[in-house]
mmCIF file of C-alpha atoms in Angstrom:
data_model
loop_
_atom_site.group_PDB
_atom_site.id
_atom_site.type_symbol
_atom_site.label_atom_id
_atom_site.label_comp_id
_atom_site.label_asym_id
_atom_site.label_seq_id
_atom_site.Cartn_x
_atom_site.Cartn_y
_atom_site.Cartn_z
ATOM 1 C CA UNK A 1 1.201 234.007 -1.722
ATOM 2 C CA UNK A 2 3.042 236.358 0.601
ATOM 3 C CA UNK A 3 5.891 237.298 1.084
ATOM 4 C CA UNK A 4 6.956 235.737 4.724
ATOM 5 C CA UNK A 5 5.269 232.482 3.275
ATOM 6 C CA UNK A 6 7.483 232.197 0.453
ATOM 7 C CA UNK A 7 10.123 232.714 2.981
ATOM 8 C CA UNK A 8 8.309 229.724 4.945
ATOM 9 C CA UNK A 9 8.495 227.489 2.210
ATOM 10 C CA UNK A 10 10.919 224.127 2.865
ATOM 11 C CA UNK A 11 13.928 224.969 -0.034
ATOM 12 C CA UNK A 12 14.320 221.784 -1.975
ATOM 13 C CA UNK A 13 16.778 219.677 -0.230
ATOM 14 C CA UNK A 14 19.581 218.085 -2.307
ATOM 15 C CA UNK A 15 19.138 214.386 -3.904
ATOM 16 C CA UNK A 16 20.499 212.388 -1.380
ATOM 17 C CA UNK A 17 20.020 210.072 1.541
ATOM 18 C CA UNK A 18 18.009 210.007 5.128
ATOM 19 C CA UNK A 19 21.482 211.025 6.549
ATOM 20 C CA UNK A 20 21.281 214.499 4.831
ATOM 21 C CA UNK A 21 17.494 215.182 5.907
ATOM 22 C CA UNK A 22 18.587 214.260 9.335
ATOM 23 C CA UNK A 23 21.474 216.875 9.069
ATOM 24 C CA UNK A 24 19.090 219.340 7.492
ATOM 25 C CA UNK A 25 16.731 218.745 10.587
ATOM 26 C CA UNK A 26 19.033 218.826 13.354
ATOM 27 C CA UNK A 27 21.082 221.936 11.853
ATOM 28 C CA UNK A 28 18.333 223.880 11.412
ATOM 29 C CA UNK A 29 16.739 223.802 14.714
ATOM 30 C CA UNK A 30 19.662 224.217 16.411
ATOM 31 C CA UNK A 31 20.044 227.487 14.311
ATOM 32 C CA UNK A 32 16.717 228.375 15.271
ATOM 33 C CA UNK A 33 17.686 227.648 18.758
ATOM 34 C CA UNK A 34 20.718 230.020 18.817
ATOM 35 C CA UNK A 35 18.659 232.650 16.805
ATOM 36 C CA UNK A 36 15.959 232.677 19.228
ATOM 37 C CA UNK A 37 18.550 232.831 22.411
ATOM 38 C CA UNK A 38 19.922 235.920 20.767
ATOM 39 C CA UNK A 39 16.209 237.228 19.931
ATOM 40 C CA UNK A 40 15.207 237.079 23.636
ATOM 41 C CA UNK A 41 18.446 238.804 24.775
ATOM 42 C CA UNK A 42 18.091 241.889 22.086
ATOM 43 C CA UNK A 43 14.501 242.043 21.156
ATOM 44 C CA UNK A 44 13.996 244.607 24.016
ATOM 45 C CA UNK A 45 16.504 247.127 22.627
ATOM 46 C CA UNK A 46 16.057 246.260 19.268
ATOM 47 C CA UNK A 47 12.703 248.131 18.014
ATOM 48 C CA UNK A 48 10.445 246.265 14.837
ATOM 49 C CA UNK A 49 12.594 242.811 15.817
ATOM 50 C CA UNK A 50 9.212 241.244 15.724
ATOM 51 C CA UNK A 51 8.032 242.224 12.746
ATOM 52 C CA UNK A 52 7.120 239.689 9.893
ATOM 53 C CA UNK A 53 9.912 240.885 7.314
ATOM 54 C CA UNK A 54 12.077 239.839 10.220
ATOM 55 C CA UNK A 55 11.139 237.091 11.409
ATOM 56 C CA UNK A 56 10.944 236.125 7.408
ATOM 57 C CA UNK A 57 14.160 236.625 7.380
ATOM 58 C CA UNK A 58 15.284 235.048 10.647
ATOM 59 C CA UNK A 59 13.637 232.014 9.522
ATOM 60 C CA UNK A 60 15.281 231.572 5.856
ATOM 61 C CA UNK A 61 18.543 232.213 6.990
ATOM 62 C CA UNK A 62 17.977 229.369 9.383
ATOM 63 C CA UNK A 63 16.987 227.287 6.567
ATOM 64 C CA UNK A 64 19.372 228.101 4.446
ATOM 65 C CA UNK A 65 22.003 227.406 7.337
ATOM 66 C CA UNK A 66 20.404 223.845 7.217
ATOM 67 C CA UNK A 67 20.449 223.521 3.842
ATOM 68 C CA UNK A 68 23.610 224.286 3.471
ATOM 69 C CA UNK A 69 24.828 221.873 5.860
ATOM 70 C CA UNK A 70 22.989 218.575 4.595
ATOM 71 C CA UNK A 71 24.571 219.406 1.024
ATOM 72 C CA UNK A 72 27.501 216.555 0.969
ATOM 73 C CA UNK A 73 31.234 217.606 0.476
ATOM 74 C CA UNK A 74 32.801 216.649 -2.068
ATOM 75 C CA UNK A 75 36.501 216.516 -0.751
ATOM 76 C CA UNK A 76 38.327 216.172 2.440
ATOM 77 C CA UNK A 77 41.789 217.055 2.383
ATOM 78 C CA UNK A 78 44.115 216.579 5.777
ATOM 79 C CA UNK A 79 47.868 217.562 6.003
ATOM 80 C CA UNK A 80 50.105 215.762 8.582
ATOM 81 C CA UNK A 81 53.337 216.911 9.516
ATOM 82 C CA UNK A 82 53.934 213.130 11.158
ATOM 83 C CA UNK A 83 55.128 212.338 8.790
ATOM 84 C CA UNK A 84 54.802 214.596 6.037
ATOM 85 C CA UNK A 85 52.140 213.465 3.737
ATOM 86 C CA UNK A 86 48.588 214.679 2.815
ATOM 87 C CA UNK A 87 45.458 212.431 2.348
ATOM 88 C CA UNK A 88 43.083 213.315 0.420
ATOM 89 C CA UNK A 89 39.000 211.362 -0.281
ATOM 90 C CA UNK A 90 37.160 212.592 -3.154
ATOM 91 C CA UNK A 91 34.661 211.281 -5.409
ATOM 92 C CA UNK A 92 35.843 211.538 -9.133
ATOM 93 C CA UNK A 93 37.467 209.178 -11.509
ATOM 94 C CA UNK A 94 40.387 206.886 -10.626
ATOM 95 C CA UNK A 95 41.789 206.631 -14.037
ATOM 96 C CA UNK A 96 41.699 210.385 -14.460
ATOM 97 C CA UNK A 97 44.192 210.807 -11.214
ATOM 98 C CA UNK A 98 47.883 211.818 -11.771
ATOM 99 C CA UNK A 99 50.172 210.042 -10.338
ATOM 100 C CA UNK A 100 50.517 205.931 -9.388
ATOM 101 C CA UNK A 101 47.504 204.007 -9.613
ATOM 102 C CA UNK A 102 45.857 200.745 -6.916
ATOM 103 C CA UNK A 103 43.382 198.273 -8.927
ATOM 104 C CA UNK A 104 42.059 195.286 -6.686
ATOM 105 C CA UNK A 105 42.930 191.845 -7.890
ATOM 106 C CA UNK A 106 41.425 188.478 -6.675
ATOM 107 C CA UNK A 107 44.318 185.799 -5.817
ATOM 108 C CA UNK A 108 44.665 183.940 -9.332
ATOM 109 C CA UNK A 109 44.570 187.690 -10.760
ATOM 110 C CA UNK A 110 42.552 186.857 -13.482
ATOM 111 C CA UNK A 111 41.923 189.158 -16.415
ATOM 112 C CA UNK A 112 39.192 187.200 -18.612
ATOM 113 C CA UNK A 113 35.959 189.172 -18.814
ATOM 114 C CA UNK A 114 34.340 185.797 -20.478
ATOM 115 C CA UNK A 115 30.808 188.107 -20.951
ATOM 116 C CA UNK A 116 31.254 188.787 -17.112
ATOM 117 C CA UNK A 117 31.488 185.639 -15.724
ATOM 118 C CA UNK A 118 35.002 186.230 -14.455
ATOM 119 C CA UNK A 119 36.023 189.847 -14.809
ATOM 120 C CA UNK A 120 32.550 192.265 -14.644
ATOM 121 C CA UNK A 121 32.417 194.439 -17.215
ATOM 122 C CA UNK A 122 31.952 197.498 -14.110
ATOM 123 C CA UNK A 123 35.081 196.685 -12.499
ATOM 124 C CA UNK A 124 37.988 198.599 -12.071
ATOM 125 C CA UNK A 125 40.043 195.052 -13.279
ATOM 126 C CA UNK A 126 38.024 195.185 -16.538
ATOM 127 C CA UNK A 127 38.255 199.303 -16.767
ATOM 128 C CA UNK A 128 41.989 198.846 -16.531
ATOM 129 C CA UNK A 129 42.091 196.200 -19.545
ATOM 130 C CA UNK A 130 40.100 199.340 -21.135
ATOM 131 C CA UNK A 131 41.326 202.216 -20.775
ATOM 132 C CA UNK A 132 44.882 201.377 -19.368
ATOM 133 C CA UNK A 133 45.265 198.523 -21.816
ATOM 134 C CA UNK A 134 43.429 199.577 -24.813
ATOM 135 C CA UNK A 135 41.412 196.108 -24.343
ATOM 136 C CA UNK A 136 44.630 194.175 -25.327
ATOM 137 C CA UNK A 137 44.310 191.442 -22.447
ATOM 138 C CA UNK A 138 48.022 189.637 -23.911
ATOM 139 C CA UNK A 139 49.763 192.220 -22.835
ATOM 140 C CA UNK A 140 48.726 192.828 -19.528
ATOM 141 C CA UNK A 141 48.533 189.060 -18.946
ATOM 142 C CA UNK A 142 52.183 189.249 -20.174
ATOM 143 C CA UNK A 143 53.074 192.230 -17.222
ATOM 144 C CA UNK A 144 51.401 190.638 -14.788
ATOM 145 C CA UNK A 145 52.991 187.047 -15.337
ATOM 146 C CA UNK A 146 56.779 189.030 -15.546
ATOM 147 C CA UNK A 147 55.192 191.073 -12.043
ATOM 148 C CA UNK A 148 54.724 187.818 -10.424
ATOM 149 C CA UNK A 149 57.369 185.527 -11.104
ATOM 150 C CA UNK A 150 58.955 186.171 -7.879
ATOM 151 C CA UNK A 151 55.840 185.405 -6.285
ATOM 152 C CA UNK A 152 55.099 181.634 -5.110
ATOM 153 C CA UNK A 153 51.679 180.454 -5.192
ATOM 154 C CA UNK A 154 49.916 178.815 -2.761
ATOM 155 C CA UNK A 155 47.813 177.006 -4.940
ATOM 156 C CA UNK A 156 46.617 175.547 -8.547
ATOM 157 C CA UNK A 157 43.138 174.648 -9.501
ATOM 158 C CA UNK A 158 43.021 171.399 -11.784
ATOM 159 C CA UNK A 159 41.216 172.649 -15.138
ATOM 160 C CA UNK A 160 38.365 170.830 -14.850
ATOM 161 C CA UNK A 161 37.172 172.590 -11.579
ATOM 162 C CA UNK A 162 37.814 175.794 -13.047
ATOM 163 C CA UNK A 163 37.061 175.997 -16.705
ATOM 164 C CA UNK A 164 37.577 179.693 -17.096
ATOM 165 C CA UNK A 165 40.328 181.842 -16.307
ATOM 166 C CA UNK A 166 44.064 181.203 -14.313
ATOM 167 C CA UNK A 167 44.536 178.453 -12.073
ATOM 168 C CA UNK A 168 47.556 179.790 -9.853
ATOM 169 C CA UNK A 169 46.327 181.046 -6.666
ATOM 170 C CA UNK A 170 48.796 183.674 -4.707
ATOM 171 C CA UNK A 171 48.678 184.478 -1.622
ATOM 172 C CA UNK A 172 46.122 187.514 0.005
ATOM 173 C CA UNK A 173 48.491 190.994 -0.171
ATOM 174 C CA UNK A 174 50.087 189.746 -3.470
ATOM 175 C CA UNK A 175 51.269 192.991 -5.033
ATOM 176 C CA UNK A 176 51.871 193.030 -9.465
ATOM 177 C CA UNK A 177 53.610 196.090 -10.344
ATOM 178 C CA UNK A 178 52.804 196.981 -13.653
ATOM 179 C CA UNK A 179 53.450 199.610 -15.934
ATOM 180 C CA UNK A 180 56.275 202.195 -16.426
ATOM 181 C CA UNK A 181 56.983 205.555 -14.516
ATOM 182 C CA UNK A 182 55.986 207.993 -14.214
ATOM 183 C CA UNK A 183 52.648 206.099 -13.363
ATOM 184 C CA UNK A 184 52.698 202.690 -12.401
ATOM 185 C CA UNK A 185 49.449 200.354 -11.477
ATOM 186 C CA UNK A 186 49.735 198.157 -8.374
ATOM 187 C CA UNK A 187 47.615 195.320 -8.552
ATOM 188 C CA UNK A 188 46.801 193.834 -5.408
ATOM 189 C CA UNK A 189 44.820 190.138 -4.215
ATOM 190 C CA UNK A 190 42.911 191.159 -1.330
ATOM 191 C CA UNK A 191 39.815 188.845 -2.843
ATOM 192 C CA UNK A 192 39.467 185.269 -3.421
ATOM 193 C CA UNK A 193 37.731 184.047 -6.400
ATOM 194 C CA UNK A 194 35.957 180.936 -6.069
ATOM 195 C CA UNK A 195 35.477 178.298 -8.771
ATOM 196 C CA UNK A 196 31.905 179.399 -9.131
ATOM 197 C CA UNK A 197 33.658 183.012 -10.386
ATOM 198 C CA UNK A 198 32.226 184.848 -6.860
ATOM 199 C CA UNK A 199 35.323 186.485 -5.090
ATOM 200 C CA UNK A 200 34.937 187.154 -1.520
ATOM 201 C CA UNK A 201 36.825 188.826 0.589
ATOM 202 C CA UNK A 202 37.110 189.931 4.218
ATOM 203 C CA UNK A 203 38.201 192.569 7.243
ATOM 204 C CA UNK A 204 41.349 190.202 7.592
ATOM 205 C CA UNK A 205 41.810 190.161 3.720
ATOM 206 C CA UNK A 206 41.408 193.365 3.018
ATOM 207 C CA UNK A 207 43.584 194.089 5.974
ATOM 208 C CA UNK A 208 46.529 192.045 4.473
ATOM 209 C CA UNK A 209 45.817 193.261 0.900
ATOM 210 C CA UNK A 210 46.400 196.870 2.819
ATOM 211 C CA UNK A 211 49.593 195.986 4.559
ATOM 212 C CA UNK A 212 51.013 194.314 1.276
ATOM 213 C CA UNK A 213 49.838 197.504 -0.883
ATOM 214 C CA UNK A 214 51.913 199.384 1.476
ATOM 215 C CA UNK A 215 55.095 197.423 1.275
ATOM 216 C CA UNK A 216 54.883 197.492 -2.282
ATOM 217 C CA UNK A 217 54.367 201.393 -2.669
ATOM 218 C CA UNK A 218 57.342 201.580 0.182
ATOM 219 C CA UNK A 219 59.504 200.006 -2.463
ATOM 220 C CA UNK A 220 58.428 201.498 -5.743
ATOM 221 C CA UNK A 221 56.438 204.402 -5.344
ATOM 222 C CA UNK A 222 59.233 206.658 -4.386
ATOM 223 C CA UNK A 223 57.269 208.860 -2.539
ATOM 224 C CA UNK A 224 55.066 209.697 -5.317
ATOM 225 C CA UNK A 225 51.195 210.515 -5.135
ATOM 226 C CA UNK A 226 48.961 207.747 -5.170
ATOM 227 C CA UNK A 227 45.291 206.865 -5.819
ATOM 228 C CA UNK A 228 43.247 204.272 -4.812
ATOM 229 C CA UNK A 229 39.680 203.113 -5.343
ATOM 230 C CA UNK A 230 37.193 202.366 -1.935
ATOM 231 C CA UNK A 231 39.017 199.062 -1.998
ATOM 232 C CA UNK A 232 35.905 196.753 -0.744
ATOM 233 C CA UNK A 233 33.094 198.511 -1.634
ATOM 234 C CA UNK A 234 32.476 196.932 -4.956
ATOM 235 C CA UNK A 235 32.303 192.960 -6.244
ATOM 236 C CA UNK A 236 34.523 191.860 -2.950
ATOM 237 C CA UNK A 237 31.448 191.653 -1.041
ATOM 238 C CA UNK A 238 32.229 193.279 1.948
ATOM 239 C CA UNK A 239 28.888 194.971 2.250
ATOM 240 C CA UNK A 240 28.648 193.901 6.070
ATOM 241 C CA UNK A 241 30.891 196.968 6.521
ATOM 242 C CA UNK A 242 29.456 200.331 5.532
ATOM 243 C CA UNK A 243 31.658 202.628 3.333
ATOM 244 C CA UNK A 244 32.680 204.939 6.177
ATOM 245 C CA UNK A 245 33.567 201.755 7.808
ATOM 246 C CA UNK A 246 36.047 200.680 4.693
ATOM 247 C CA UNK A 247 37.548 204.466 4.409
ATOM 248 C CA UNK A 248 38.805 204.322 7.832
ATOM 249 C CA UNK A 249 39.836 201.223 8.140
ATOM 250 C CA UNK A 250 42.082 201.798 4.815
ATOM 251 C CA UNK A 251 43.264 205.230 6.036
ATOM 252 C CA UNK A 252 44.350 203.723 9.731
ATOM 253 C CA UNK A 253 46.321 201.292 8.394
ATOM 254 C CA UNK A 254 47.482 204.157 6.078
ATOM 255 C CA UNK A 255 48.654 206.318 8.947
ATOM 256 C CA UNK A 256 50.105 203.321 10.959
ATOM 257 C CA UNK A 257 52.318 201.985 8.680
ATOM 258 C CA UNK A 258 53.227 205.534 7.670
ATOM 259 C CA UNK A 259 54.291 206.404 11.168
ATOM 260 C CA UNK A 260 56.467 203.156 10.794
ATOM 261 C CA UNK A 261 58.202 204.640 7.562
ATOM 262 C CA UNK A 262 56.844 207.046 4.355
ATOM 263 C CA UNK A 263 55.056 205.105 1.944
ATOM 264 C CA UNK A 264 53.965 208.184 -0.374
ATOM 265 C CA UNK A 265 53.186 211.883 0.239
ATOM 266 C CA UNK A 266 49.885 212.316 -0.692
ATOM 267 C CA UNK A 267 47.112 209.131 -0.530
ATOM 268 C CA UNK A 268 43.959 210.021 -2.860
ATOM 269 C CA UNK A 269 40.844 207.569 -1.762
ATOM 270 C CA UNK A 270 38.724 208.352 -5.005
ATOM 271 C CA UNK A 271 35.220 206.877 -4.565
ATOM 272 C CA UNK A 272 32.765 207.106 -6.953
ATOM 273 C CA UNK A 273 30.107 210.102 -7.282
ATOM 274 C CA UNK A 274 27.249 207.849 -6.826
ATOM 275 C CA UNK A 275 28.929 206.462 -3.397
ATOM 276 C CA UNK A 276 29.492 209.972 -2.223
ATOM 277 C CA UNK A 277 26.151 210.233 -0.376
ATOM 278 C CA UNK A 278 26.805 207.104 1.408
ATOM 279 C CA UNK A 279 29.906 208.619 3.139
ATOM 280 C CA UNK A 280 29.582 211.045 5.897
ATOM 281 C CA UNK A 281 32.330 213.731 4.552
ATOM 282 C CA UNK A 282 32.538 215.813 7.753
ATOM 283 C CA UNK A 283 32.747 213.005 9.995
ATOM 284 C CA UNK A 284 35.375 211.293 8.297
ATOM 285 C CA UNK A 285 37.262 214.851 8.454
ATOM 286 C CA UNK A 286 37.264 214.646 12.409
ATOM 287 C CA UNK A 287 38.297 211.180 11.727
ATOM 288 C CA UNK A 288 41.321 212.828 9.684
ATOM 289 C CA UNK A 289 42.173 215.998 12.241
ATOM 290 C CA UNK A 290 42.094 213.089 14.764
ATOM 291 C CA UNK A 291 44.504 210.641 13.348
ATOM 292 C CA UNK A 292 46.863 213.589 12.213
ATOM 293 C CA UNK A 293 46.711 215.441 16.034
ATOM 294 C CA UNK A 294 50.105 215.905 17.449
ATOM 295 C CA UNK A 295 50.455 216.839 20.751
ATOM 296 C CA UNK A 296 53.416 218.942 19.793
ATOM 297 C CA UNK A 297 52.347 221.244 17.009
#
C-alpha cells in the first residue's frame, strides 16, 4: 500500500453515536473547504503544492481536524461573575464528588429495595443506602423521618393498596437534609411513585423538585460546592425529553434563581460516562457562555 493511501485511509472514529459521525463529516469538509480556498490562492507561488506527499498531507490533517472534533468532551466548565459561581457538567461518579451531595427521591421517599420492586438496585436512592449508608437502611430511614418532620404530607396510602414500602406522600420539591457537614445529602421528591412501584415524573415536577432543591441549598449549603446527578434521566421516566433537554432545563433554573440570590458557588451536573455521548458537550457550552453573557464585562 502506498504511502498517500495510507494517508487516505478513514482513521477509526471514536465509539460513539450518529451525532459524532455527523460532526466528523461536516468538520472535515469544511476543513477541506478552507484548505482548498487557501490552495487556489497560493498554489501559483508555491512550487511542488501539488504533489502527492502534499496533498497526503493536506488531506490527513483534514481528517485528523475531523476526528478530532467528533471525539466528545468530557467537561464543560463556565465561570459567571453574575453572580459569582462556576458550573461545571462532567461525566464521572457522583459519590466520588467533594463537597454536598443531590439524590432524587419519589414523594413517600421510600428506601426499601424489596429485590427491586421499590428501590432499583441501579439507582442513586439504593447507591446511597450503599455506599453512603453502608447498607444500614434504619438509619437513614431514621434521618430522613427527623429531616421531615417539619414537612406535612399531602397524603397516606391505606396498607392494603400499598403493601411495600412508606405510605406518607409529601409534596413534589420536598427537600430531606441528611447527613453532617462538611458534606450533606439533599434528598429531593421530584417523582411520584405509584402503588404499582413505577414513579413518574414530569417537566412541571422536575421543575418544582428544582426550585425546592434550590431553597433548600439557599438555606444549608452555605455557599458550598455542590453535585448533582442528570436529575430525570434515569427511573423518573422523563425520556420524552432528551438529556441535553434535562441539562438545560436544570442549569436555567440554576442561573435564575441564582440571579435572585447565591445558592452555592460552584454547581457540578455529574452524568454518567455511558450518557456522555448522548450530550452534545460543545453545544451545551454556548448554552453556558450564553446564560453567563453580561453586557457589562
Amino acid at each position: 500500500m502506498s504511502r498517500l493511501s495510507r494517508l487516505w485511509r478513514l482513521p477509526r472514529l471514536p465509539r460513539g453515536t450518529r451525532r459524532a459521525r455527523q460532526v466528523f463529516v461536516r468538520d472535515t469538509m469544511v476543513a477541506f473547504g478552507g484548505l482548498s480556498a487557501v490552495l487556489q490562492v497560493v498554489g501559483p507561488f508555491v512550487p511542488h503544492i501539488g504533489s502527492g506527499a502534499a496533498v497526503g498531507l493536506s488531506v490527513g490533517a483534514c481528517l485528523g481536524w475531523g476526528l478530532l472534533r467528533a471525539r466528545p468532551a468530557a467537561r464543560v466548565q463556565q465561570v459567571f461573575r453574575r453572580p459569582d459561581m462556576t458550573v461545571v457538567v462532567e461525566a464521572g461518579d457522583l459519590f466520588d464528588q467533594s463537597g454536598h451531595l443531590v439524590v432524587g427521591f419519589c414523594d413517600t421517599f421510600d428506601t426499601l429495595s424489596a429485590d427491586g420492586r421499590v428501590i432499583h438496585g441501579d439507582s442513586l436512592q439504593a447507591q446511597l443506602l450503599d455506599r453512603g449508608y453502608g447498607g444500614d437502611v434504619s438509619r437513614l430511614d431514621a434521618e430522613l423521618s427527623a429531616a421531615l418532620a417539619s414537612a406535612e404530607p399531602v397524603a397516606r396510602e391505606e396498607r392494603a393498596d400499598k403493601p411495600l414500602g412508606k405510605l406518607d406522600r409529601y409534596p413534589i420539591g420536598t427537600v430531606a437534609v441528611l447527613g453532617a457537614r462538611p458534606r450533606l445529602v439533599f434528598g429531593v421528591a421530584y417523582s411520584r411513585i405509584g402503588n404499582d412501584y413505577v414513579a413518574t415524573s414530569g417537566v412541571e415536577d422536575l421543575w418544582r423538585g428544582l426550585g425546592g432543591l434550590w431553597d433548600a441549598l439557599r438555606a444549608h449549603a452555605q455557599l458550598d460546592r455542590v453535585a448533582m446527578p442528570l436529575a430525570g434521566s434515569g427511573l423518573a421516566r422523563l425520556g420524552y425529553l432528551d438529556r441535553d433537554s434535562l441539562l438545560r432545563l436544570i442549569l436555567m433554573s440554576f442561573v435564575a434563581r441564582s440571579r435572585e440570590s447565591a445558592i452555592c458557588r460552584e454547581l457540578r451536573v455529574v452524568i454518567r460516562p455511558e450518557e456522555l455521548e448522548s450530550v452534545n458537550m460543545r453545544e451545551l457550552a454556548a448554552f453556558l457562555d450564553a446564560l453567563a453573557w453580561d453586557p457589562d464585562r
